[in-house]
C-alpha atoms as a printed R data frame, in Angstrom:
   type eleno elety resid chain resno       x       y       z
1  ATOM     1    CA   MET     A     1 -27.174 -82.083  11.550
2  ATOM     2    CA   ARG     A     2 -23.748 -82.044   9.463
3  ATOM     3    CA   VAL     A     3 -21.385 -79.621   9.737
4  ATOM     4    CA   PHE     A     4 -19.514 -78.839   6.272
5  ATOM     5    CA   ARG     A     5 -15.702 -78.713   6.275
6  ATOM     6    CA   PRO     A     6 -14.067 -77.618   3.028
7  ATOM     7    CA   THR     A     7 -11.649 -80.074   1.840
8  ATOM     8    CA   LEU     A     8  -8.236 -79.242  -0.061
9  ATOM     9    CA   ILE     A     9 -10.020 -79.727  -3.379
10 ATOM    10    CA   ASP     A    10 -12.470 -77.050  -2.115
11 ATOM    11    CA   HIS     A    11  -9.591 -74.667  -1.472
12 ATOM    12    CA   GLU     A    12  -7.904 -75.338  -5.035
13 ATOM    13    CA   GLN     A    13 -11.348 -74.743  -6.580
14 ATOM    14    CA   ALA     A    14 -11.980 -71.540  -4.719
15 ATOM    15    CA   GLU     A    15  -8.122 -70.487  -5.399
16 ATOM    16    CA   GLN     A    16  -8.591 -70.870  -9.058
17 ATOM    17    CA   MET     A    17 -11.902 -68.786  -9.352
18 ATOM    18    CA   ARG     A    18 -10.325 -66.300  -7.437
19 ATOM    19    CA   GLU     A    19  -7.709 -66.038 -10.044
20 ATOM    20    CA   VAL     A    20 -10.125 -66.334 -13.053
21 ATOM    21    CA   MET     A    21 -11.982 -63.482 -11.438
22 ATOM    22    CA   GLU     A    22  -8.847 -61.358 -11.355
23 ATOM    23    CA   LYS     A    23  -8.063 -62.023 -15.000
24 ATOM    24    CA   ALA     A    24 -11.849 -60.924 -15.746
25 ATOM    25    CA   ARG     A    25 -11.280 -57.405 -13.756
26 ATOM    26    CA   GLU     A    26  -8.135 -56.626 -15.495
27 ATOM    27    CA   LEU     A    27  -9.911 -57.556 -19.123
28 ATOM    28    CA   LEU     A    28 -12.946 -55.075 -17.863
29 ATOM    29    CA   LYS     A    29 -10.678 -52.172 -17.049
30 ATOM    30    CA   GLU     A    30  -9.354 -52.201 -20.568
31 ATOM    31    CA   PRO     A    31 -11.121 -50.354 -23.115
32 ATOM    32    CA   PRO     A    32 -13.030 -52.266 -25.704
33 ATOM    33    CA   PRO     A    33 -11.521 -53.193 -29.028
34 ATOM    34    CA   ASP     A    34 -12.034 -50.940 -31.909
35 ATOM    35    CA   THR     A    35 -14.291 -52.677 -34.487
36 ATOM    36    CA   PHE     A    36 -15.098 -50.314 -36.990
37 ATOM    37    CA   LEU     A    37 -13.714 -51.858 -40.485
38 ATOM    38    CA   GLY     A    38 -13.485 -48.709 -42.262
39 ATOM    39    CA   ARG     A    39 -10.808 -47.075 -39.652
40 ATOM    40    CA   LYS     A    40  -7.507 -46.672 -41.518
41 ATOM    41    CA   THR     A    41  -4.613 -47.774 -39.132
42 ATOM    42    CA   GLN     A    42  -2.030 -46.974 -41.493
43 ATOM    43    CA   GLU     A    43  -1.508 -45.506 -44.858
44 ATOM    44    CA   PRO     A    44  -1.792 -48.075 -47.944
45 ATOM    45    CA   PRO     A    45   1.324 -48.609 -49.833
46 ATOM    46    CA   PRO     A    46   2.077 -46.377 -52.732
47 ATOM    47    CA   LYS     A    47   0.891 -47.431 -56.295
48 ATOM    48    CA   LEU     A    48   3.353 -48.334 -59.256
49 ATOM    49    CA   ASP     A    49   3.154 -46.547 -62.007
50 ATOM    50    CA   ASP     A    50   4.209 -49.630 -64.080
51 ATOM    51    CA   GLU     A    51   0.842 -51.140 -64.852
52 ATOM    52    CA   TRP     A    52   1.018 -55.168 -66.319
């Protein structure tokens, strides 16, 4: 029976996956983005009285 011994590459890949998972956890903690297209986030600029 063979014994599996992790190599340096295995440790690097595992560390990279830990970093990816940490970033994913941080993103999941944030509120979902507001995608309602009709929402006004600011007032439109005032209309000019001069018509062309």
